[in-house]
Tab-separated table of C-alpha atoms and ligand atoms in Angstrom:
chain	number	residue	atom	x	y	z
A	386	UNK	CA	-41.053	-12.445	18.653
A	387	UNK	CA	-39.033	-11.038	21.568
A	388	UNK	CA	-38.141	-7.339	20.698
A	389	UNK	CA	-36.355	-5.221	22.805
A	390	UNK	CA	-36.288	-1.124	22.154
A	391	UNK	CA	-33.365	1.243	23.758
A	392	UNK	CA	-34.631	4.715	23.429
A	393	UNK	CA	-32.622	7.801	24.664
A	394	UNK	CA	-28.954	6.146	24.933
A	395	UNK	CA	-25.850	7.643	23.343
A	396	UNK	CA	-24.566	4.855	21.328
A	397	UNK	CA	-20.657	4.812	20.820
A	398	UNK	CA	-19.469	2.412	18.361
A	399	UNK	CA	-16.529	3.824	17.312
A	400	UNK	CA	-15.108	1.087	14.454
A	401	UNK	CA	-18.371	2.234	12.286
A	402	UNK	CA	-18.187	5.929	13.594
A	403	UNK	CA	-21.831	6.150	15.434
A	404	UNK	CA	-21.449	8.584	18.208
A	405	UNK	CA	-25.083	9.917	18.607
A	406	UNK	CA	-28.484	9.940	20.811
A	407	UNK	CA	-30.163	7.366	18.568
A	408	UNK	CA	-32.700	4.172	19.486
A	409	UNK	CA	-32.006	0.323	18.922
A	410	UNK	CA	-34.698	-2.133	17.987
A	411	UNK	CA	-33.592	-5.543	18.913
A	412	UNK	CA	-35.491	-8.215	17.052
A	413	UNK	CA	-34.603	-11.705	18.612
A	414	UNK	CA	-30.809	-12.248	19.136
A	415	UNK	CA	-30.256	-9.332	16.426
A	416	UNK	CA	-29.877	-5.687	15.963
A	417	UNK	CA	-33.092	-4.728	13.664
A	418	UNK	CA	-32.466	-0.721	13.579
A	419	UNK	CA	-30.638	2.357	14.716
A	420	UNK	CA	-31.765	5.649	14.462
A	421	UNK	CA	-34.453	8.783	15.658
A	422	UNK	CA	-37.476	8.145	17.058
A	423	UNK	CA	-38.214	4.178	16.709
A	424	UNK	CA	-41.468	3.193	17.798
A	425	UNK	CA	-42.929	-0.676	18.289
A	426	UNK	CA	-45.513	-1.506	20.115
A	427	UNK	CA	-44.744	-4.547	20.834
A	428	UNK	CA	-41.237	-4.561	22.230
A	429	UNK	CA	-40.118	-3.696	25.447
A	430	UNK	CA	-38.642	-0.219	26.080
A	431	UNK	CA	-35.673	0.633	28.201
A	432	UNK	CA	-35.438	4.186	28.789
A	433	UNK	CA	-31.210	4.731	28.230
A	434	UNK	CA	-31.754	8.592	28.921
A	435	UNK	CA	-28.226	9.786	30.288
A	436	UNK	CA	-26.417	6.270	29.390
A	437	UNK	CA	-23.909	5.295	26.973
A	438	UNK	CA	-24.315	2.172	24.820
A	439	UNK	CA	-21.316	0.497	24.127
A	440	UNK	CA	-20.842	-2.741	21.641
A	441	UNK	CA	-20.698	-5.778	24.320
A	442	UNK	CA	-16.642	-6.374	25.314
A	443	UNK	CA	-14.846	-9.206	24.135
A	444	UNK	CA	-12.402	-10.355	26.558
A	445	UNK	CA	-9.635	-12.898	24.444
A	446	UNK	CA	-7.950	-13.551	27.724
A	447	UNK	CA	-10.071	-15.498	31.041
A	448	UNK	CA	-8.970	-17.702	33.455
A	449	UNK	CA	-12.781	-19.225	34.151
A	450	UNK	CA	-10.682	-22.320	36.413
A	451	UNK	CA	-13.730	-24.753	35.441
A	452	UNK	CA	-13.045	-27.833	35.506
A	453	UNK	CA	-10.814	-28.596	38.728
A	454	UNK	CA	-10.319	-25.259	40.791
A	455	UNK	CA	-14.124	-23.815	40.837
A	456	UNK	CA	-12.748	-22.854	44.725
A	457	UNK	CA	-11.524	-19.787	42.911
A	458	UNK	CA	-13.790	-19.200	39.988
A	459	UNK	CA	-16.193	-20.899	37.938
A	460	UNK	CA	-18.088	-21.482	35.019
A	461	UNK	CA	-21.522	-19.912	36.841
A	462	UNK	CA	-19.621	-17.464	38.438
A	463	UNK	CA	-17.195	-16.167	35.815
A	464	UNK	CA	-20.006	-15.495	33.509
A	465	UNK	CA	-21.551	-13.046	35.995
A	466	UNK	CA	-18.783	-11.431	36.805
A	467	UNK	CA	-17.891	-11.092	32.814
A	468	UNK	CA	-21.660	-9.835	32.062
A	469	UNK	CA	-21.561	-7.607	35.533
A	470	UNK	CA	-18.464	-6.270	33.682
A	471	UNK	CA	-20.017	-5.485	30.239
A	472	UNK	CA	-18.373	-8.405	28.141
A	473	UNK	CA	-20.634	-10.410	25.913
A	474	UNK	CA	-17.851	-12.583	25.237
A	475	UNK	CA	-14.800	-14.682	27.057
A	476	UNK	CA	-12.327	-16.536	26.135
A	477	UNK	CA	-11.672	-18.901	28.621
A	478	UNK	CA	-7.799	-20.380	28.934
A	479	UNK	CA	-7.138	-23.707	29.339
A	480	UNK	CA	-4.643	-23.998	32.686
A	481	UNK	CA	-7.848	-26.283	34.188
A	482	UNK	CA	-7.899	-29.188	35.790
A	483	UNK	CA	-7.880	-31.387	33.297
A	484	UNK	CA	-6.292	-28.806	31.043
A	485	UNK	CA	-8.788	-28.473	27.817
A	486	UNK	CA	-6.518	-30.351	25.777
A	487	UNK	CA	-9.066	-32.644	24.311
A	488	UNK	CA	-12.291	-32.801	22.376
A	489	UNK	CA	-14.184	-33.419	25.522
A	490	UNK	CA	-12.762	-30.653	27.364
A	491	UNK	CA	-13.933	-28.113	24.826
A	492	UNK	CA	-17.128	-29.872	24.593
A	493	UNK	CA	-17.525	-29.506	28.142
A	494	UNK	CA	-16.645	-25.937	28.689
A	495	UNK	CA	-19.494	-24.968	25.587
A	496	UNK	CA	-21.961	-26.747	27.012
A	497	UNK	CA	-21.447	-25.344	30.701
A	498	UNK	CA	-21.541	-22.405	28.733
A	499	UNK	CA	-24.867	-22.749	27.769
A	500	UNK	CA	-26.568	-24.070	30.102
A	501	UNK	CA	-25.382	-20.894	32.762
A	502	UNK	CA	-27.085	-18.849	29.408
A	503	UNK	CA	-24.967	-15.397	29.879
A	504	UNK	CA	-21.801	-14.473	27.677
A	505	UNK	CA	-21.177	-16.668	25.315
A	506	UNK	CA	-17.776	-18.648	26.936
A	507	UNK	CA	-15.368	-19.803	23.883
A	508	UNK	CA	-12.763	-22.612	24.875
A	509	UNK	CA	-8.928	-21.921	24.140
A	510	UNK	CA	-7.173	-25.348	23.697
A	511	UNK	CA	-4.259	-26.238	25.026
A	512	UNK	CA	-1.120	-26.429	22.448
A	513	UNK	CA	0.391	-29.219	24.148
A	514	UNK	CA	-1.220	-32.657	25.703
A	515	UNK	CA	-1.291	-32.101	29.183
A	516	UNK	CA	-0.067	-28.677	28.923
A	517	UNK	CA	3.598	-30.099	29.344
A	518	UNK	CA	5.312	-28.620	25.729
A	519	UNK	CA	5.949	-31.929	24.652
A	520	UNK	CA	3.475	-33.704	22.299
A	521	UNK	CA	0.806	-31.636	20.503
A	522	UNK	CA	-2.508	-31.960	21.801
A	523	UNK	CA	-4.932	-32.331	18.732
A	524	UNK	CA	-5.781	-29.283	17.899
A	525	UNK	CA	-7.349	-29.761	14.711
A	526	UNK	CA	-10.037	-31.928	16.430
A	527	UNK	CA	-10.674	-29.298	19.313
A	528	UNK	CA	-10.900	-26.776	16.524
A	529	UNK	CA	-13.733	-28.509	14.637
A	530	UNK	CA	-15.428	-28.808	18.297
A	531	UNK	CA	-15.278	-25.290	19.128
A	532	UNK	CA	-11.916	-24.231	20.225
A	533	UNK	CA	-11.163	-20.622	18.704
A	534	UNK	CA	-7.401	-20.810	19.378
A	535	UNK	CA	-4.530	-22.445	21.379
A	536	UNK	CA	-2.182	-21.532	24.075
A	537	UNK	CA	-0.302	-23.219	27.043
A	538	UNK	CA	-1.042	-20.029	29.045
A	539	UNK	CA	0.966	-19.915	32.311
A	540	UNK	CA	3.537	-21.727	30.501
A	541	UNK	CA	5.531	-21.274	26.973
A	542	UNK	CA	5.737	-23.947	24.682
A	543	UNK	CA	9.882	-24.080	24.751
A	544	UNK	CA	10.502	-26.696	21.917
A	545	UNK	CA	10.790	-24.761	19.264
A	546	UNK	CA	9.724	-27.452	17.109
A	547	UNK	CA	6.637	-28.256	19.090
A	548	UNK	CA	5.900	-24.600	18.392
A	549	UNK	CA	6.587	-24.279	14.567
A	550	UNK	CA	4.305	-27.759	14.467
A	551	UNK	CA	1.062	-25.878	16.364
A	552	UNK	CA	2.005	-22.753	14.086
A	553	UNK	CA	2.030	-25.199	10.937
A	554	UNK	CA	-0.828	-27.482	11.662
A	555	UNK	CA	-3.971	-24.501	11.980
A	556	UNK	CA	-2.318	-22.197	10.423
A	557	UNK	CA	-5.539	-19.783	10.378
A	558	UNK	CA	-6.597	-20.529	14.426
A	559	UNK	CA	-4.645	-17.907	16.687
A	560	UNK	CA	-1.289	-19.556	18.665
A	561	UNK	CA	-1.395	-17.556	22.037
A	562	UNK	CA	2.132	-17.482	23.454
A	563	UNK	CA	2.745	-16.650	27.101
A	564	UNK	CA	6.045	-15.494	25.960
A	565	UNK	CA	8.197	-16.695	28.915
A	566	UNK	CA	11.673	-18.026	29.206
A	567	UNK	CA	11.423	-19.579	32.228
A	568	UNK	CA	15.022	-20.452	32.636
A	569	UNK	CA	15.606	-16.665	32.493
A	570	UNK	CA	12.532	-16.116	34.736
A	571	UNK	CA	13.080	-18.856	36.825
A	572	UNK	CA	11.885	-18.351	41.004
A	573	UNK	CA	11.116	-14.516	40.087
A	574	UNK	CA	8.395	-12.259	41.720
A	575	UNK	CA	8.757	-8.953	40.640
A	576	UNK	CA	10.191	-7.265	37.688
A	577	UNK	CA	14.358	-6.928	37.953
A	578	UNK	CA	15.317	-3.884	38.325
A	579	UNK	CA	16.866	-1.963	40.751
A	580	UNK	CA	13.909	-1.566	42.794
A	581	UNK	CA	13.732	-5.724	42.969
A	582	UNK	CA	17.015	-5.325	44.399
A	583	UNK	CA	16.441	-2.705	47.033
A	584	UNK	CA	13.305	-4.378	48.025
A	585	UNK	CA	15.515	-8.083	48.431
A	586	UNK	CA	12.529	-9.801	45.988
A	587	UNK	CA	13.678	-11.983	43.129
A	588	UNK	CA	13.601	-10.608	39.853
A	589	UNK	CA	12.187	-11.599	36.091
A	590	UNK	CA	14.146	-9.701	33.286
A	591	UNK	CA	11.949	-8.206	30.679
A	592	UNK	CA	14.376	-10.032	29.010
A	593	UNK	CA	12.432	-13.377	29.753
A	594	UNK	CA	9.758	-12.020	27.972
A	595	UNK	CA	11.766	-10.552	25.054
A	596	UNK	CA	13.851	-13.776	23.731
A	597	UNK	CA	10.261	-15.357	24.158
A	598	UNK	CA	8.174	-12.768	21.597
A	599	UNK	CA	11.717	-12.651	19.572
A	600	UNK	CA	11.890	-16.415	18.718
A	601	UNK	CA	7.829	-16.821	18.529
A	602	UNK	CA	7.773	-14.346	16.121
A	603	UNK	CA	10.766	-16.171	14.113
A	604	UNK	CA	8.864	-19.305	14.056
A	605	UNK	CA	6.045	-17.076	12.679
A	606	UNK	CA	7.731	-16.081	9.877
A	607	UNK	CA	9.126	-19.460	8.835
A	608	UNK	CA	5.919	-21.134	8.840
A	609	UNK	CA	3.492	-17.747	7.682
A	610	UNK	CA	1.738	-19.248	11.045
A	611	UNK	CA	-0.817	-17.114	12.865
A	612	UNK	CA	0.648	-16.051	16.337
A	613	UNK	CA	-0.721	-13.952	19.411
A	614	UNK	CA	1.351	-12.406	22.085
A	615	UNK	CA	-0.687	-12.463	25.336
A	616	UNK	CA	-0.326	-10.014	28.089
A	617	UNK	CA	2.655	-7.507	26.677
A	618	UNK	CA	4.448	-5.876	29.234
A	619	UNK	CA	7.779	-4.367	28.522
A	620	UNK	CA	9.255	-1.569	25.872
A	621	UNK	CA	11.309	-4.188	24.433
A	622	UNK	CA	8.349	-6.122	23.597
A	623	UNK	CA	6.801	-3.478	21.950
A	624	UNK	CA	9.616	-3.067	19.609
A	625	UNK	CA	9.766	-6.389	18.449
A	626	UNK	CA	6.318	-6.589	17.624
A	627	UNK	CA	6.249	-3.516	15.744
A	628	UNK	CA	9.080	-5.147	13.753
A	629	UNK	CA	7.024	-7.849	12.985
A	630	UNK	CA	4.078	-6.046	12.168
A	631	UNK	CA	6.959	-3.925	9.879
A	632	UNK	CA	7.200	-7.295	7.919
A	633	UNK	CA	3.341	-8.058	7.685
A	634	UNK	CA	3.602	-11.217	10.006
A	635	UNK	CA	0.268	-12.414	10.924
A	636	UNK	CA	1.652	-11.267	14.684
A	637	UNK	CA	-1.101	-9.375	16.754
A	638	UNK	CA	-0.454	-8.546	20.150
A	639	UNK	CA	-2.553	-7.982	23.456
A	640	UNK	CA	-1.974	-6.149	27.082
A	641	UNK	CA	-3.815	-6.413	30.237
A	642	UNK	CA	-5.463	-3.729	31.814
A	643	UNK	CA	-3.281	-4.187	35.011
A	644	UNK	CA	-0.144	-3.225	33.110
A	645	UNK	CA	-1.614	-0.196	31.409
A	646	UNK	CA	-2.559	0.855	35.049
A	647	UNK	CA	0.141	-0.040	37.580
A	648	UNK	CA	4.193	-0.128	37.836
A	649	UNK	CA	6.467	-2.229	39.707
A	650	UNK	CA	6.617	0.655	42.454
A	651	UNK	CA	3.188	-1.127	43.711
A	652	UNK	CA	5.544	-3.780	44.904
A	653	UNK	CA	7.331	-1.566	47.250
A	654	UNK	CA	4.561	-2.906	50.274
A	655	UNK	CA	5.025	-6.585	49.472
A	656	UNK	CA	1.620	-6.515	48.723
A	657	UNK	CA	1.211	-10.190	46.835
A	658	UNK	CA	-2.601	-8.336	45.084
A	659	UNK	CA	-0.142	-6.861	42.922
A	660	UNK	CA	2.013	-10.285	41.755
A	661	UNK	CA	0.764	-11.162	38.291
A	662	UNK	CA	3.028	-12.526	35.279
A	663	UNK	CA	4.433	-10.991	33.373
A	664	UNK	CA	5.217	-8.649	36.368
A	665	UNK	CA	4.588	-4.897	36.711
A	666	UNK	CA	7.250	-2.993	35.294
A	667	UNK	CA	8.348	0.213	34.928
A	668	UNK	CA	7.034	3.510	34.143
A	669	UNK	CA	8.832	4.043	30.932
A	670	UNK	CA	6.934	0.773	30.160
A	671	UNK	CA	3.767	1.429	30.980
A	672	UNK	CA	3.769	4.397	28.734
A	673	UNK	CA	5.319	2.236	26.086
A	674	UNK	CA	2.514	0.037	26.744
A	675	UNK	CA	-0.544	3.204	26.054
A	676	UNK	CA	1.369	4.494	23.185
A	677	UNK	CA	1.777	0.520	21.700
A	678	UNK	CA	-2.098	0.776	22.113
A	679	UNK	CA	-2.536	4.305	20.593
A	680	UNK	CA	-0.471	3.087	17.460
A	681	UNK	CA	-1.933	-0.084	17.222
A	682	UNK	CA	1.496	-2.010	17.760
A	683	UNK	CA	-0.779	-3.700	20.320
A	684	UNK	CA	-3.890	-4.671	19.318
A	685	UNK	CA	-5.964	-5.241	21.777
A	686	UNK	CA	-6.458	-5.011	25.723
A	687	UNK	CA	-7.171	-8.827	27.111
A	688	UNK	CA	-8.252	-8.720	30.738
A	689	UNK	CA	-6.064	-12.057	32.133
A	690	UNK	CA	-8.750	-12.075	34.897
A	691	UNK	CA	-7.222	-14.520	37.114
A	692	UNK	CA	-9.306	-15.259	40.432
A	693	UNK	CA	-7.430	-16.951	43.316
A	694	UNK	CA	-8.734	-17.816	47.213
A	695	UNK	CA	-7.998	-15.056	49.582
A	696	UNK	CA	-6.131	-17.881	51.836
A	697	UNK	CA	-4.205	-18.216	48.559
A	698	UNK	CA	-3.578	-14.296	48.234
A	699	UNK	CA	-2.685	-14.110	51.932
A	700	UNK	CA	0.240	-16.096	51.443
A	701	UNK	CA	4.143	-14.197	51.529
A	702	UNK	CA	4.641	-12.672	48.198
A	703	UNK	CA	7.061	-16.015	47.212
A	704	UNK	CA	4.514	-18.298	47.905
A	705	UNK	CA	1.382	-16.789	46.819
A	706	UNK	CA	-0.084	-16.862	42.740
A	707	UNK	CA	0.280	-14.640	40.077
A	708	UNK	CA	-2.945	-13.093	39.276
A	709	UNK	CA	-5.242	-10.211	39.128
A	710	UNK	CA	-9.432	-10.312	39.167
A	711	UNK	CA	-10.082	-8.216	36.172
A	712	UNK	CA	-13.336	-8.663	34.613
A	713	UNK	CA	-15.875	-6.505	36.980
A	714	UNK	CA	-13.149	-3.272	37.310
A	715	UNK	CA	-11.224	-3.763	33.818
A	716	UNK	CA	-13.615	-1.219	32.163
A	717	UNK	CA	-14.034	1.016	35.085
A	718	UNK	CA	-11.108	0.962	36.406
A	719	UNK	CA	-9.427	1.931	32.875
A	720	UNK	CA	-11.822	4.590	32.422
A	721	UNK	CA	-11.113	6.549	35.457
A	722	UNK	CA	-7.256	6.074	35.888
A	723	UNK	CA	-6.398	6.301	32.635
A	724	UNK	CA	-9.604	8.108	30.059
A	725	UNK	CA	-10.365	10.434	32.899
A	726	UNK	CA	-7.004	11.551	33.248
A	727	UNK	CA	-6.303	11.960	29.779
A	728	UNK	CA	-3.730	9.372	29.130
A	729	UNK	CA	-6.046	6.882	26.932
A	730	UNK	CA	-8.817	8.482	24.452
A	731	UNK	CA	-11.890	6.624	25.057
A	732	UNK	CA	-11.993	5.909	21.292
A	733	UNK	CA	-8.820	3.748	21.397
A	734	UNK	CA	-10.502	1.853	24.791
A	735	UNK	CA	-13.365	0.805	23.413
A	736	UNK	CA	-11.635	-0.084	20.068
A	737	UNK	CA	-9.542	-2.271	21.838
A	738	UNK	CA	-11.985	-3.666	24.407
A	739	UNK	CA	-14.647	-4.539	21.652
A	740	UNK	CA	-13.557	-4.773	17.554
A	741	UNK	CA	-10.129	-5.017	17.599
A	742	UNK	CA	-10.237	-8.437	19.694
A	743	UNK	CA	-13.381	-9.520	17.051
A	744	UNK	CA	-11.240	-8.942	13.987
A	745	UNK	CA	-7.950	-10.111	14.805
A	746	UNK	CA	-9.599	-13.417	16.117
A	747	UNK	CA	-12.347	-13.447	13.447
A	748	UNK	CA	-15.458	-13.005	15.219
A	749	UNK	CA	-17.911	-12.711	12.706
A	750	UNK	CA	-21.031	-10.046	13.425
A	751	UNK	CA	-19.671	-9.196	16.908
A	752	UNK	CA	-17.861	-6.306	17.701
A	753	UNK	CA	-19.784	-3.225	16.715
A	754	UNK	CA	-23.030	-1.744	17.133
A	755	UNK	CA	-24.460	-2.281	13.370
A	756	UNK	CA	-27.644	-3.241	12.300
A	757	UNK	CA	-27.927	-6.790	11.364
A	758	UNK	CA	-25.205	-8.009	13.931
A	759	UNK	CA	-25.542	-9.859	17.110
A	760	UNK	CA	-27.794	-7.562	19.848
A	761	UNK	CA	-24.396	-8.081	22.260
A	762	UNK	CA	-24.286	-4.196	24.351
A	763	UNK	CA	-22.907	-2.922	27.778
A	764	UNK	CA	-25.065	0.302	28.757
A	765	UNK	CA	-23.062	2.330	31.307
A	766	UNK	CA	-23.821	5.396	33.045
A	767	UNK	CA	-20.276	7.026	32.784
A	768	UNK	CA	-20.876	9.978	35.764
A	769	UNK	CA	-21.663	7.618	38.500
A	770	UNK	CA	-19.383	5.965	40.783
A	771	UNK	CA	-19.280	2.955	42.804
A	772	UNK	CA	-17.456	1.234	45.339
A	773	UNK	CA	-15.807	-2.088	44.455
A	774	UNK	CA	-17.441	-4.807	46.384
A	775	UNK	CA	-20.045	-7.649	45.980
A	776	UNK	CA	-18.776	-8.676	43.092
A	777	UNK	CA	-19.595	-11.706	41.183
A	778	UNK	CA	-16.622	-13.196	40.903
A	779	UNK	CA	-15.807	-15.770	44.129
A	780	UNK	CA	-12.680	-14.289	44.417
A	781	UNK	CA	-11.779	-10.798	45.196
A	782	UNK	CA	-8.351	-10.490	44.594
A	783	UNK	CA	-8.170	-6.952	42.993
A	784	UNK	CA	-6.342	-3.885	44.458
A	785	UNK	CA	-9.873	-1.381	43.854
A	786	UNK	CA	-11.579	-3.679	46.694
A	787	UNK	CA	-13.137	-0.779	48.597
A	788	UNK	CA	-12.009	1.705	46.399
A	789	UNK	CA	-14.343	4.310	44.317
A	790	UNK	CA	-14.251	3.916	40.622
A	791	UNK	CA	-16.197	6.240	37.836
A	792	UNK	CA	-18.572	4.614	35.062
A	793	UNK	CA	-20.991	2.047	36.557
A	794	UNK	CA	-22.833	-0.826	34.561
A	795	UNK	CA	-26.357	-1.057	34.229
A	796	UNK	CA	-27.614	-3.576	31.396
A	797	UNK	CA	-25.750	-5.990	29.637
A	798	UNK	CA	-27.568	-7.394	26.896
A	799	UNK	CA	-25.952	-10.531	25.464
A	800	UNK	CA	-27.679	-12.288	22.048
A	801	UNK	CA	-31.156	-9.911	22.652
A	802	UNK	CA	-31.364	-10.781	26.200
A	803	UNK	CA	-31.073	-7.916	28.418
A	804	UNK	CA	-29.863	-8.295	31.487
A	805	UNK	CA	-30.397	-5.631	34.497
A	806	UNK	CA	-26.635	-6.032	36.457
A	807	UNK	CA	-28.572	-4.381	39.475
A	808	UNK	CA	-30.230	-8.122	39.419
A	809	UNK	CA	-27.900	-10.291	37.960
B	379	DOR	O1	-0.861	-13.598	36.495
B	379	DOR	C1	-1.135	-14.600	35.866
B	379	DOR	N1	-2.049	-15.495	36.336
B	379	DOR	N2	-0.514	-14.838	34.720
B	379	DOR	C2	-0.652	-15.993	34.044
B	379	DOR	O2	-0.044	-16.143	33.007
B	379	DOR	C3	-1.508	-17.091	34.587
B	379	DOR	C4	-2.536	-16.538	35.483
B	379	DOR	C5	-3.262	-17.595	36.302
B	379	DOR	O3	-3.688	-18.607	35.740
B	379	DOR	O4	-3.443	-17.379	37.503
């Protein structure tokens, strides 16, 4: 029997209020014990003196781009980067190529899954065949496969019909809107504002995002469906959701580490690392955002890692993609700019980064550090620093390349197996 013992570490598991020096046993893929002074001869002992033991981060929100664009990311690669980031578990969203809008597509993305053997990789369907918001794809069918919820990420499903339908037809699977208006949003690059203007750079309304979340969450109510915004990023959002929540829709929201961190002021250098949608926006929205959090108005933070080519990055901020890479620095980066500085408790943070995303989606025995749940951890030594490079990611299209962040990784165990990130 494999059995793995963690001596020394402070465990914080926050949801079931541990916050202490104690030992794990690990017995197979589970957690056996916690508490003083295990001993087991046969296991083997990792000495977590002056480490912190967090339960392994869930991510509900990756853009893994297996099949079809594996020049920016892959299965292989994705998981690395997700374990060398402390998450024991991805979501990975289906704007592929072939979109996973079929049974086979799920299928596929499991057993890639497997076979690369690190976090455990959970396909999110597409709503729509093809991902073109016409024709539902068949969700039921990808649900019995494996799919743990739906979304046309990148785009929103506009019918509103076609919507109400996927709301209606698994009504207990998660509906992830990218809440978008795209004929509000249309050619836009930045958030409008009157920075957007000064700068000369097309503009997207928060409003685009607003009419969005305001008619999703509608649709919600008619149909008692069970909707998820993805990446909030405005004040107005925020209200409406809290509205929502007012009524007891089953309406859970999550935001991205990059809009908890940056504003649209990172625009002012027409630097295209800093073009994601929904855009950066303001200040007053970004603290919106960390108070949303705080109350838990937003649920959950969801990394939208989403790896493009440096060629592609290179390109003049109209041409090149929206996206950030998230799923090395989200944890780090969060933890100095924001837990450091006193802005975000480290409580909330790990809440949100590990059982908030398990419960809203379901996740059974995941989540928490408890005995008798899955052995998933991220150790971390929280007073050293590193310097972001070498990642394990194939792209490196994040704005802390080269920079110094606080809080570095060192063993990500995922199911009982312990992996050192130092050799991953
Ligand atoms: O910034 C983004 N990048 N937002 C999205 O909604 C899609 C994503 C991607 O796939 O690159």
């Amino acid at each position: 029997m494999d059995k793995i013992l963690i001596k020394n570490g402070h465990i914080f598991s926050p949801s079931n209020r541990i916050d202490d020096k104690l030992d794990i046993l690990i017995v197979e893929d589970r957690i056996e014990k916690i508490g003083e002074n295990i001993l087991d001869n046969e296991a083997k002992v990792i000495d977590a003196s002056g480490l912190t033991i967090f339960p392994g981060f869930i991510d509900l929100h990756t853009h893994l781009r297996e099949p079809g664009f594996e020049y920016k990311e892959d299965i292989n690669s994705g998981s690395r980067a997700a374990a060398a980031g402390g998450f024991t578990t991805v979501l990975a969203m289906p704007n592929t190529n072939p979109p996973i809008d079929t049974p086979e597509t799920v299928e596929y993305i499991l057993k890639r899954s497997d076979e690369v053997g690190l976090a455990k990789i959970l396909p999110i369907g597409a709503i729509t065949k093809e991902r073109a918001g016409e024709e539902l794809a068949d969700l039921r069918l990808m649900a019995e496969l494996g799919a743990v919820a739906f979304s046309d990420d990148g785009d929103w499903v506009a019918n509103s019909s076609v919507m109400r339908r996927a709301l209606e037809y698994v009504p207990d699977f998660p509906i992830v809107s990218h809440a978008e208006d795209k004929t509000l949003s249309l050619k836009g690059v930045m958030n409008e504002s009157p920075l957007s203007y000064k700068l000369g750079i097309k503009g997207i309304p928060s409003e685009a995002e607003e009419i969005a979340i305001a008619r999703d969450v509608l649709l919600a109510k008619l149909t008692n469906g069970r909707l998820h915004i993805a990446h909030v990023s405005s004040r107005g959002s925020v209200e409406i959701i809290a509205q929502a929540k007012s009524k007891n829709l089953r309406v859970t929201a999550e935001v991205t580490p990059h809009h908890l961190l940056f504003t649209e002021e990172e625009l002012k250098t027409y630097d295209p690392i800093f073009k994601v949608n929904p855009p950066l926006r303001t200040e007053e929205d970004r603290k919106a955002l960390i108070q949303a959090l705080k109350d838990g108005i937003i649920d959950c933070i969801a990394t939208d890692h989403a790896p493009h080519a440096s060629f592609e990055k290179e390109f003049d901020l109209n041409q090149a993609p929206f996206g950030i890479l998230e799923l090395e620095v989200a944890f780090s980066s969060l933890y100095t700019h924001l837990v450091l500085k006193n802005e975000l408790d480290i409580r909330t943070l790990i809440m949100a980064m590990s059982y908030m995303p398990a419960k809203i989606f379901g996740f059974d025995r995941i989540g928490e550090i408890r005995e008798g749940y899955l052995a998933d951890l991220s150790i971390w030594n929280l007073n050293e620093k590193w310097t972001v490079r070498n990642l394990k990611s194939k792209s490196r299209n994040t704005p802390f390349w080269g920079k110094e962040l606080q809080g570095k990784i060192k063993y990500t165990i995922i199911g009982g197996k312990l992996i050192d990130v130092d050799e991953l």
